[in-house]
CSV table of C-alpha atoms in Angstrom, one decimal:
chain,number,residue,atom,x,y,z
A,25,MET,CA,-0.1,0.3,0.0
A,26,PHE,CA,2.6,2.8,1.6
A,27,ARG,CA,4.5,1.5,-2.3
A,28,GLU,CA,1.9,2.3,-4.4
A,29,ALA,CA,1.2,5.3,-3.4
A,30,ALA,CA,4.7,6.5,-3.5
A,31,THR,CA,5.2,5.1,-7.6
A,32,TYR,CA,4.8,7.8,-10.2
A,33,ASN,CA,5.1,6.5,-14.0
A,34,ASN,CA,6.5,3.1,-12.7
A,35,HIS,CA,9.7,5.1,-10.7
A,36,THR,CA,9.4,5.1,-6.5
A,37,ASP,CA,10.0,8.0,-4.8
A,38,LEU,CA,11.5,6.5,-1.8
A,39,HIS,CA,12.2,9.8,0.6
A,40,GLU,CA,8.4,9.7,0.2
A,41,TYR,CA,7.6,6.2,1.0
A,42,THR,CA,10.3,5.9,3.7
A,43,LYS,CA,9.0,8.7,5.3
A,44,THR,CA,5.3,7.6,5.1
A,45,VAL,CA,6.4,4.2,6.9
A,46,THR,CA,8.3,5.6,9.6
A,47,ALA,CA,5.3,8.2,10.1
A,48,TYR,CA,2.8,4.6,10.3
A,49,ILE,CA,5.0,3.7,12.5
A,50,LYS,CA,5.3,6.3,15.0
A,51,LYS,CA,0.8,6.8,14.7
A,52,CYS,CA,0.6,3.6,15.4
A,53,THR,CA,3.1,4.0,18.4
A,54,ASP,CA,2.0,7.0,20.1
A,55,ASP,CA,-1.7,5.5,19.9
A,56,VAL,CA,-1.3,2.8,22.6
A,57,THR,CA,1.8,4.6,24.3
A,58,VAL,CA,0.5,5.5,28.1
A,59,THR,CA,1.4,9.4,28.7
A,60,LYS,CA,2.5,10.6,32.3
A,61,THR,CA,4.2,13.5,33.5
A,62,ILE,CA,7.7,13.4,34.5
A,63,THR,CA,8.2,16.7,37.2
A,64,THR,CA,12.1,17.3,36.9
A,65,ARG,CA,14.1,19.1,38.9
A,66,ALA,CA,17.4,21.4,38.4
A,67,ASN,CA,20.3,19.3,39.6
A,68,GLN,CA,22.6,21.9,40.3
A,69,LYS,CA,25.0,21.0,37.7
A,70,PRO,CA,25.6,23.9,35.5
A,71,TRP,CA,25.0,22.7,31.7
A,72,MET,CA,21.7,21.7,33.7
A,73,THR,CA,19.9,24.3,35.2
A,74,ALA,CA,17.4,26.6,33.2
A,75,GLU,CA,19.5,30.0,34.1
A,76,ALA,CA,22.5,28.3,32.3
A,77,CYS,CA,20.1,28.4,28.9
A,78,ASP,CA,18.9,32.0,29.6
A,79,ASP,CA,22.3,33.4,30.8
A,80,ASP,CA,23.3,31.9,27.6
A,81,LYS,CA,21.1,32.1,24.5
A,82,THR,CA,23.7,32.3,22.5
A,83,LEU,CA,24.8,28.3,23.5
A,84,PRO,CA,22.8,26.7,20.5
A,85,ASP,CA,23.5,28.6,17.5
A,86,ALA,CA,27.2,28.5,18.9
A,87,LEU,CA,27.4,24.5,19.3
A,88,ASN,CA,25.9,24.5,15.5
A,89,GLU,CA,28.3,26.7,14.1
A,90,PHE,CA,30.9,25.2,16.1
A,91,TYR,CA,29.8,21.4,14.8
A,92,ALA,CA,29.0,22.8,11.5
A,93,ARG,CA,32.4,24.5,10.5
A,94,PHE,CA,33.9,21.4,8.2
A,95,ASP,CA,30.8,22.1,6.2
A,96,MET,CA,30.3,25.2,6.0
A,97,GLN,CA,34.3,24.9,4.6
A,98,ASN,CA,33.2,21.9,1.6
A,99,ASP,CA,32.2,24.1,-0.8
A,100,THR,CA,32.1,21.7,-3.1
A,101,PRO,CA,28.9,19.6,-4.4
A,102,ALA,CA,28.1,15.7,-3.8
A,103,GLN,CA,28.6,13.7,-7.3
A,104,LYS,CA,27.0,10.8,-8.0
A,105,LEU,CA,28.8,8.3,-10.0
A,106,PRO,CA,27.3,7.0,-12.9
A,107,THR,CA,27.1,2.6,-12.9
A,108,PRO,CA,29.0,0.2,-14.2
A,109,PRO,CA,27.1,-1.1,-17.1
A,110,ASN,CA,27.5,-4.3,-15.5
A,111,ASN,CA,27.5,-3.9,-11.3
A,112,GLN,CA,24.4,-5.9,-10.1
A,113,ALA,CA,22.5,-4.1,-6.9
A,114,LEU,CA,23.2,-5.8,-3.6
A,115,CYS,CA,20.2,-7.3,-2.4
A,116,LEU,CA,19.6,-7.9,0.9
A,117,SER,CA,16.5,-11.0,2.4
A,118,PRO,CA,14.2,-10.8,4.5
A,119,ALA,CA,15.2,-13.2,7.3
A,120,ASP,CA,18.6,-11.0,7.4
A,121,ALA,CA,16.8,-8.3,7.7
A,122,ARG,CA,14.4,-9.7,10.8
A,123,THR,CA,17.4,-10.9,12.3
A,124,THR,CA,18.3,-7.2,12.4
A,125,LEU,CA,15.8,-6.3,13.8
A,126,SER,CA,15.6,-9.3,16.8
A,127,ARG,CA,18.4,-8.2,17.8
A,128,VAL,CA,17.7,-3.8,18.5
A,129,ASN,CA,18.8,-3.0,21.6
A,130,PRO,CA,15.7,-1.6,23.3
A,131,CYS,CA,17.6,1.1,26.1
A,132,LYS,CA,19.4,2.2,22.9
A,133,ALA,CA,18.2,6.1,22.6
A,134,VAL,CA,15.8,6.8,19.4
A,135,GLY,CA,17.2,8.7,16.9
A,136,PRO,CA,14.7,12.4,15.4
A,137,ASP,CA,11.9,9.9,14.4
A,138,SER,CA,11.2,9.1,18.2
A,139,ILE,CA,10.7,5.4,17.2
A,140,PRO,CA,12.0,3.4,20.2
A,141,GLY,CA,14.3,0.6,19.3
A,142,ARG,CA,11.7,-1.9,21.8
A,143,VAL,CA,8.7,-0.9,18.5
A,144,LEU,CA,11.3,-2.6,16.2
A,145,ARG,CA,12.3,-5.5,17.8
A,146,ASP,CA,9.1,-6.8,18.5
A,147,CYS,CA,7.3,-6.1,15.8
A,148,ALA,CA,10.0,-7.6,13.6
A,149,ALA,CA,7.7,-10.2,12.5
A,150,GLN,CA,5.2,-6.8,10.8
A,151,LEU,CA,8.0,-4.4,9.8
A,152,THR,CA,10.6,-7.4,8.2
A,153,ASP,CA,8.9,-7.6,4.0
A,154,VAL,CA,8.1,-3.5,4.6
A,155,LEU,CA,11.6,-2.8,5.5
A,156,THR,CA,13.3,-5.3,3.1
A,157,ASP,CA,11.3,-3.4,0.7
A,158,ILE,CA,12.8,0.1,1.6
A,159,PHE,CA,16.6,-1.1,1.8
A,160,ASN,CA,16.5,-2.9,-1.6
A,161,THR,CA,14.9,-0.4,-2.9
A,162,SER,CA,17.8,2.1,-1.8
A,163,LEU,CA,20.5,0.0,-3.6
A,164,SER,CA,19.0,0.0,-6.3
A,165,GLN,CA,18.8,3.7,-6.8
A,166,GLU,CA,22.4,3.9,-5.1
A,167,VAL,CA,20.1,7.0,-2.4
A,168,VAL,CA,20.1,7.3,1.0
A,169,PRO,CA,16.3,8.1,2.2
A,170,THR,CA,16.7,11.6,3.2
A,171,CYS,CA,14.6,10.7,6.8
A,172,LEU,CA,17.4,8.6,7.4
A,173,LYS,CA,20.1,10.8,8.0
A,174,SER,CA,19.1,13.7,10.2
A,175,THR,CA,21.2,13.3,13.3
A,176,SER,CA,20.4,14.8,16.7
A,177,ILE,CA,23.8,16.6,18.7
A,178,ILE,CA,23.6,16.2,21.9
A,179,PRO,CA,26.1,17.8,23.5
A,180,VAL,CA,27.6,16.4,27.0
A,181,PRO,CA,30.3,18.4,29.1
A,182,LYS,CA,33.3,16.4,28.8
A,183,LYS,CA,34.8,18.4,31.9
A,184,SER,CA,33.7,21.2,34.6
A,185,PRO,CA,34.0,23.9,34.4
A,186,LEU,CA,33.8,24.4,30.7
A,187,SER,CA,35.5,27.3,29.4
A,188,CYS,CA,35.4,26.8,25.5
A,189,LEU,CA,33.2,24.9,23.0
A,190,ASN,CA,35.2,22.5,22.5
A,191,ASP,CA,34.8,21.4,26.2
A,192,TYR,CA,31.3,19.6,24.0
A,193,ARG,CA,31.2,16.1,23.5
A,194,PRO,CA,28.9,15.5,20.3
A,195,ILE,CA,27.3,12.6,20.8
A,196,ALA,CA,25.1,11.8,17.5
A,197,LEU,CA,21.6,10.5,17.8
A,198,THR,CA,21.1,8.5,14.5
A,199,LEU,CA,18.2,6.3,13.6
A,200,ILE,CA,17.7,3.2,15.1
A,201,MET,CA,15.8,2.0,11.9
A,202,MET,CA,19.2,3.8,9.9
A,203,LYS,CA,21.5,1.3,12.1
A,204,CYS,CA,20.0,-1.4,10.9
A,205,PHE,CA,19.7,-1.0,7.8
A,206,GLU,CA,23.7,0.3,8.0
A,207,SER,CA,24.0,-4.0,10.2
A,208,THR,CA,22.3,-5.7,8.1
A,209,THR,CA,24.0,-4.1,4.7
A,210,THR,CA,27.9,-5.2,6.6
A,211,LEU,CA,26.4,-8.9,7.3
A,212,SER,CA,25.6,-9.4,4.3
A,213,THR,CA,29.1,-7.8,2.6
A,214,GLY,CA,30.6,-10.4,4.6
A,215,ALA,CA,31.7,-8.2,7.7
A,216,PRO,CA,31.5,-9.2,11.6
A,217,GLN,CA,27.9,-9.2,12.9
A,218,GLY,CA,26.8,-6.4,15.1
A,219,CYS,CA,28.3,-3.9,13.2
A,220,VAL,CA,27.9,-0.7,11.3
A,221,LEU,CA,30.0,1.0,9.0
A,222,SER,CA,30.6,4.0,11.1
A,223,PRO,CA,33.9,2.7,13.1
A,224,LEU,CA,35.1,0.2,9.5
A,225,LEU,CA,35.1,3.5,7.4
A,226,PHE,CA,37.0,5.8,10.0
A,227,THR,CA,39.9,3.0,10.1
A,228,LEU,CA,40.1,3.2,6.1
A,229,LEU,CA,40.5,6.5,6.0
A,230,THR,CA,42.7,6.1,8.5
A,231,HIS,CA,44.6,3.7,7.6
A,232,ASN,CA,47.4,5.9,5.1
A,233,CYS,CA,48.4,7.5,8.6
A,234,THR,CA,51.9,5.8,9.3
A,235,ALA,CA,54.8,6.0,10.8
A,236,LYS,CA,57.9,7.6,8.3
A,237,PHE,CA,60.6,6.9,10.1
A,238,SER,CA,61.0,3.3,11.9
A,239,SER,CA,63.0,4.7,15.4
A,240,ASN,CA,58.9,6.0,15.9
A,241,HIS,CA,55.3,4.7,16.1
A,242,ILE,CA,51.7,5.9,14.9
A,243,ILE,CA,49.2,4.1,18.0
A,244,LYS,CA,45.9,4.6,16.8
A,245,PHE,CA,42.8,4.0,18.8
A,246,ALA,CA,39.6,5.7,17.7
A,247,ASP,CA,40.4,8.4,17.3
A,248,ASP,CA,43.3,9.5,20.1
A,249,THR,CA,46.6,9.2,18.0
A,250,THR,CA,49.5,8.8,20.1
A,251,VAL,CA,53.6,9.2,18.3
A,252,VAL,CA,56.1,7.2,20.4
A,253,GLY,CA,59.1,7.9,19.4
A,254,LEU,CA,62.7,6.9,20.5
A,255,ILE,CA,65.3,9.4,20.4
A,256,SER,CA,68.7,8.6,19.7
A,257,ASN,CA,71.7,10.5,20.8
A,258,ASN,CA,70.2,13.6,21.4
A,259,ASP,CA,68.9,13.5,17.7
A,260,GLU,CA,64.9,14.2,18.6
A,261,THR,CA,65.1,15.2,14.2
A,262,TYR,CA,62.8,12.6,13.5
A,263,TYR,CA,60.9,12.5,16.1
A,264,ARG,CA,59.6,16.0,15.6
A,265,GLU,CA,59.6,15.6,11.6
A,266,GLU,CA,56.8,13.0,12.3
A,267,VAL,CA,55.0,14.7,15.0
A,268,ALA,CA,54.8,17.6,11.6
A,269,GLN,CA,54.3,15.2,9.6
A,270,LEU,CA,51.0,13.9,11.4
A,271,ALA,CA,49.8,17.8,11.5
A,272,GLU,CA,50.1,18.0,8.1
A,273,TRP,CA,48.4,14.4,7.7
A,274,CYS,CA,44.9,16.1,9.9
A,275,GLY,CA,45.3,19.4,8.0
A,276,ALA,CA,45.2,17.8,4.4
A,277,ASN,CA,42.2,15.5,6.0
A,278,ASN,CA,39.9,17.9,7.5
A,279,LEU,CA,40.5,16.8,10.1
A,280,SER,CA,42.0,19.3,13.8
A,281,LEU,CA,44.6,18.8,16.3
A,282,ASN,CA,43.8,19.8,20.0
A,283,VAL,CA,46.8,21.4,21.0
A,284,SER,CA,45.4,22.4,23.7
A,285,LYS,CA,44.5,18.8,25.0
A,286,THR,CA,47.8,17.3,23.4
A,287,LYS,CA,50.2,16.1,25.7
A,288,GLU,CA,53.6,15.2,25.7
A,289,VAL,CA,55.5,13.0,28.2
A,290,VAL,CA,59.3,12.7,28.3
A,291,MET,CA,60.8,9.6,29.9
A,292,ASP,CA,64.4,9.7,30.0
A,293,PHE,CA,66.1,7.3,32.4
A,294,ARG,CA,70.4,8.2,31.9
A,295,ARG,CA,72.6,10.1,34.5
A,296,ASN,CA,73.2,13.0,33.2
A,297,SER,CA,69.7,13.9,31.5
A,298,VAL,CA,69.6,17.1,29.2
A,299,ASP,CA,66.6,19.4,29.1
A,300,HIS,CA,64.3,18.9,25.5
A,301,PRO,CA,63.1,21.9,24.1
A,302,PRO,CA,59.2,22.6,23.4
A,303,LEU,CA,57.3,20.1,20.7
A,304,THR,CA,55.0,23.0,18.3
A,305,ILE,CA,52.8,22.4,16.7
A,306,ASP,CA,50.8,25.2,14.3
A,307,SER,CA,53.2,27.2,16.0
A,308,SER,CA,51.2,26.6,19.8
A,309,ALA,CA,53.4,25.1,21.9
A,310,VAL,CA,52.5,21.4,23.7
A,311,GLU,CA,52.2,20.8,27.2
A,312,ARG,CA,54.4,18.9,29.1
A,313,VAL,CA,53.5,16.5,31.6
A,314,SER,CA,54.6,14.0,34.2
A,315,SER,CA,52.1,11.6,33.7
A,316,THR,CA,49.1,10.7,30.9
A,317,LYS,CA,45.8,8.6,30.9
A,318,PHE,CA,46.5,6.3,28.1
A,319,LEU,CA,43.7,4.1,27.6
A,320,GLY,CA,42.4,4.2,31.2
A,321,VAL,CA,46.2,3.5,32.2
A,322,HIS,CA,47.9,6.2,34.2
A,323,ILE,CA,51.7,6.5,32.4
A,324,THR,CA,54.1,8.8,34.2
A,325,GLU,CA,57.5,10.5,33.5
A,326,ASP,CA,58.9,7.2,35.7
A,327,LEU,CA,57.4,4.5,35.0
A,328,THR,CA,55.9,4.2,38.3
A,329,TRP,CA,53.2,2.7,38.4
A,330,THR,CA,51.8,4.3,42.1
A,331,THR,CA,48.9,6.7,40.2
A,332,ASN,CA,47.0,3.9,38.6
A,333,THR,CA,47.1,1.8,41.4
A,334,MET,CA,45.8,5.2,43.8
A,335,SER,CA,43.5,5.3,40.6
A,336,LEU,CA,42.0,1.5,40.2
A,337,SER,CA,42.1,1.4,44.4
A,338,LYS,CA,39.5,4.0,44.6
A,339,LYS,CA,37.1,3.5,41.9
A,340,ALA,CA,37.1,-0.2,43.6
A,341,GLN,CA,36.3,1.2,46.6
A,342,GLN,CA,33.8,3.5,45.7
A,343,ARG,CA,31.5,0.0,44.5
A,344,LEU,CA,32.9,-2.3,47.5
A,345,HIS,CA,30.0,0.0,48.9
A,346,PHE,CA,27.0,-1.6,46.3
A,347,LEU,CA,29.1,-5.0,46.9
A,348,ARG,CA,27.7,-4.5,50.9
A,349,ARG,CA,24.2,-3.3,50.0
A,350,LEU,CA,23.9,-6.6,47.9
A,351,LYS,CA,25.3,-8.3,50.6
A,352,ARG,CA,22.8,-6.4,53.4
A,353,ALA,CA,19.7,-8.0,51.4
A,354,SER,CA,20.9,-11.3,51.7
A,355,LEU,CA,21.9,-12.7,48.2
A,356,PRO,CA,23.7,-15.6,47.9
A,357,PRO,CA,27.5,-16.1,47.3
A,358,PRO,CA,27.5,-17.3,43.6
A,359,ILE,CA,25.6,-13.8,43.2
A,360,LEU,CA,28.0,-11.4,44.6
A,361,THR,CA,30.9,-13.2,43.2
A,362,THR,CA,29.4,-12.5,40.2
A,363,PHE,CA,28.9,-8.7,40.9
A,364,TYR,CA,32.7,-9.2,42.3
A,365,ARG,CA,34.0,-10.1,39.4
A,366,GLY,CA,32.4,-7.8,36.7
A,367,THR,CA,32.6,-4.7,38.3
A,368,ILE,CA,35.6,-5.3,40.6
A,369,GLU,CA,37.7,-7.3,39.3
A,370,SER,CA,37.5,-5.8,36.5
A,371,VAL,CA,38.6,-2.5,37.8
A,372,LEU,CA,41.2,-4.0,39.3
A,373,THR,CA,43.0,-6.1,36.6
A,374,SER,CA,42.4,-3.6,34.2
A,375,CYS,CA,45.8,-3.5,31.4
A,376,ILE,CA,46.6,-5.3,35.0
A,377,THR,CA,49.7,-7.7,32.5
A,378,VAL,CA,51.1,-4.0,32.0
A,379,TRP,CA,51.4,-2.5,35.2
A,380,TYR,CA,51.0,-4.9,37.5
A,381,GLY,CA,54.7,-7.0,37.5
A,382,ASN,CA,56.6,-3.5,38.4
A,383,CYS,CA,54.9,-2.0,41.0
A,384,SER,CA,56.2,-1.8,44.5
A,385,ALA,CA,55.5,-4.1,47.5
A,386,ALA,CA,53.0,-0.8,48.8
A,387,ASP,CA,51.5,-1.0,45.6
A,388,HIS,CA,50.4,-4.7,46.0
A,389,LYS,CA,49.2,-5.0,49.8
A,390,THR,CA,47.3,-2.0,48.4
A,391,LEU,CA,45.3,-3.3,45.9
A,392,GLN,CA,45.4,-6.9,48.2
A,393,ARG,CA,43.8,-5.0,50.5
A,394,THR,CA,40.4,-4.1,48.4
A,395,VAL,CA,40.6,-7.9,46.9
A,396,ASN,CA,40.8,-9.0,50.9
A,397,THR,CA,38.0,-6.6,51.5
A,398,ALA,CA,35.6,-8.2,49.2
A,399,ALA,CA,36.3,-11.5,50.6
A,400,LYS,CA,35.6,-10.8,53.4
A,401,MET,CA,31.9,-10.0,51.9
A,402,ILE,CA,30.8,-12.1,50.2
A,403,GLY,CA,32.6,-15.3,52.8
A,404,THR,CA,34.3,-17.3,49.5
A,405,PRO,CA,38.4,-16.7,48.7
A,406,LEU,CA,38.4,-14.8,45.9
A,407,PRO,CA,42.0,-15.4,43.3
A,408,SER,CA,44.9,-13.5,44.1
A,409,LEU,CA,45.7,-10.4,41.6
A,410,LEU,CA,49.4,-12.4,41.9
A,411,ASP,CA,47.6,-15.3,40.2
A,412,ILE,CA,45.2,-13.3,37.8
A,413,PHE,CA,48.2,-11.7,36.4
A,414,LEU,CA,50.3,-14.8,36.0
A,415,ALA,CA,48.1,-16.3,34.9
A,416,ARG,CA,46.5,-13.5,32.3
A,417,CYS,CA,50.9,-13.3,31.2
A,418,SER,CA,50.9,-17.4,30.7
A,419,GLY,CA,47.3,-17.4,28.6
A,420,LYS,CA,48.7,-14.0,26.1
A,421,ALA,CA,51.8,-15.2,25.6
A,422,THR,CA,50.3,-19.1,24.7
A,423,SER,CA,47.9,-16.8,21.9
A,424,LYS,CA,51.4,-14.9,20.2
A,425,VAL,CA,53.4,-18.2,20.4
A,426,LYS,CA,50.7,-19.8,19.1
A,427,ASP,CA,50.6,-17.2,16.3
A,428,PRO,CA,53.7,-16.8,14.0
A,429,THR,CA,52.0,-13.3,12.2
A,430,HIS,CA,51.9,-12.0,15.6
A,431,PRO,CA,55.5,-9.2,16.0
A,432,SER,CA,56.3,-10.5,19.2
A,433,HIS,CA,56.4,-13.4,18.2
A,434,HIS,CA,59.9,-13.7,17.5
A,435,LEU,CA,60.8,-12.9,21.3
A,436,PHE,CA,59.6,-16.9,22.4
A,437,GLN,CA,62.1,-18.6,21.8
A,438,LEU,CA,62.7,-22.5,21.6
A,439,LEU,CA,65.5,-23.8,23.8
A,440,PRO,CA,67.1,-26.6,22.3
A,441,SER,CA,65.7,-29.4,24.6
A,442,GLY,CA,62.0,-27.8,23.1
A,443,THR,CA,60.4,-28.4,26.5
A,444,ARG,CA,60.9,-24.4,27.4
A,445,TYR,CA,62.2,-21.2,25.9
A,446,ARG,CA,65.3,-19.0,26.1
A,447,SER,CA,64.9,-16.1,28.7
A,448,ILE,CA,65.0,-12.5,28.1
A,449,ARG,CA,68.0,-11.0,28.6
A,450,ALA,CA,67.4,-7.6,30.6
A,451,HIS,CA,69.8,-5.5,32.0
A,452,SER,CA,67.5,-3.1,34.4
A,453,ALA,CA,65.3,-4.6,37.0
A,454,ARG,CA,62.0,-2.2,34.8
A,455,LEU,CA,62.4,-4.8,31.9
A,456,LEU,CA,63.3,-7.9,33.9
A,457,ASN,CA,59.7,-7.2,35.3
A,458,SER,CA,58.3,-5.9,32.4
A,459,PHE,CA,55.5,-8.4,30.1
A,460,PHE,CA,58.2,-10.2,27.6
A,461,PRO,CA,60.4,-11.7,30.4
A,462,GLN,CA,57.3,-12.0,33.0
A,463,ALA,CA,55.2,-13.8,30.0
A,464,VAL,CA,58.3,-16.4,29.1
A,465,ARG,CA,58.9,-17.1,33.0
A,466,ALA,CA,55.3,-17.8,32.6
A,467,LEU,CA,54.9,-20.6,30.2
A,468,ASN,CA,58.8,-21.8,31.9
A,469,SER,CA,57.0,-22.8,35.2
A,470,ASN,CA,53.2,-24.2,33.7
A,471,HIS,CA,56.3,-26.5,31.9
A,472,LEU,CA,53.2,-26.1,28.7
A,473,THR,CA,54.0,-28.5,25.7
A,474,PRO,CA,55.1,-25.8,22.8
A,475,LEU,CA,52.9,-25.8,20.2
């Protein structure tokens, strides 16, 4: 019915077709939804109170201009390339679409169309045919419906107090229906299930952002980029050229480096260290700090882990409060153990193979004290952090031994006996207690049979 109403002269107006279907789903949802009035009260946060909006009425317009600055600079009109004569359009099956709809998370926030995910999931059988037809029509016409492109941008403060527009993190709420379209298309083309196209496209676009010199490494994780440089003979030329090249690459790809949030950590363990000149990006000096947080781990310039230990201990201690509440509710030990492993142990053991080996005895006691407290609350013994550390070192080492393509596979060399691995020579306790020497010792102590 909807397709026939949007068809003129044997051509289906995809935009009208999709808009009509989404409007009908929204109407049916509103007809069966019970409306309640909820009174909200200000929580005294400066970005949530009504007074903040009244004081700065230009904030929404300023945020719109700030987020749209890249599109405003792009004056090149989009051009649709001609379709090759032998090109065969991708066709989705109703089974793929129904599978994607049935896996929609009902807790996800709705997009601009106000169609909740629970409706798409619970009514997957009824919506499969019409949505499959819309998706296939979009693929055959090589056009995405306009109503599926809309996105709501929610500015979420990154920190407090706020000093500039860049302190707001733009959270894009896209249509759940469009996410289903992307997931179904990705599923049909052989990519991993459950993902959408955004991470894949970002990976493809940043694939050519690589290090120019062998003494440097560029580590990319989502939108965070880290340059690691090895400086020899006090010659920082390659390192500074690498940073300059990264800034040029960002400019050529419509990306901007936030120099105010860029930090530099210098690790110099020589007895006679020298002063290093400040690093500059676009004529702005980069702030040099003694400690930084990288992927959840606090790294200091002297590679001590007290700062990281105190941060993990504090976070775990806060979550012990909820374990006490569950204990008072007379929950059985198995449920308390599951809660502990999911909310407390996961915090204490985050990246444990990186930092636990070089922690001081005081740091070990601080972390183990939290485990002992949780064990007393639950009433059952819990694995110590040392046991978890050794088990994870052994597991990671085993996976690297099995994978000949892994970059660190060559560090695990068998002795002529064929039953033990060659120990890694270390001239400092810092290297001796790091992951790879510890992993080799863990493999040898477990007497694992090499594969």
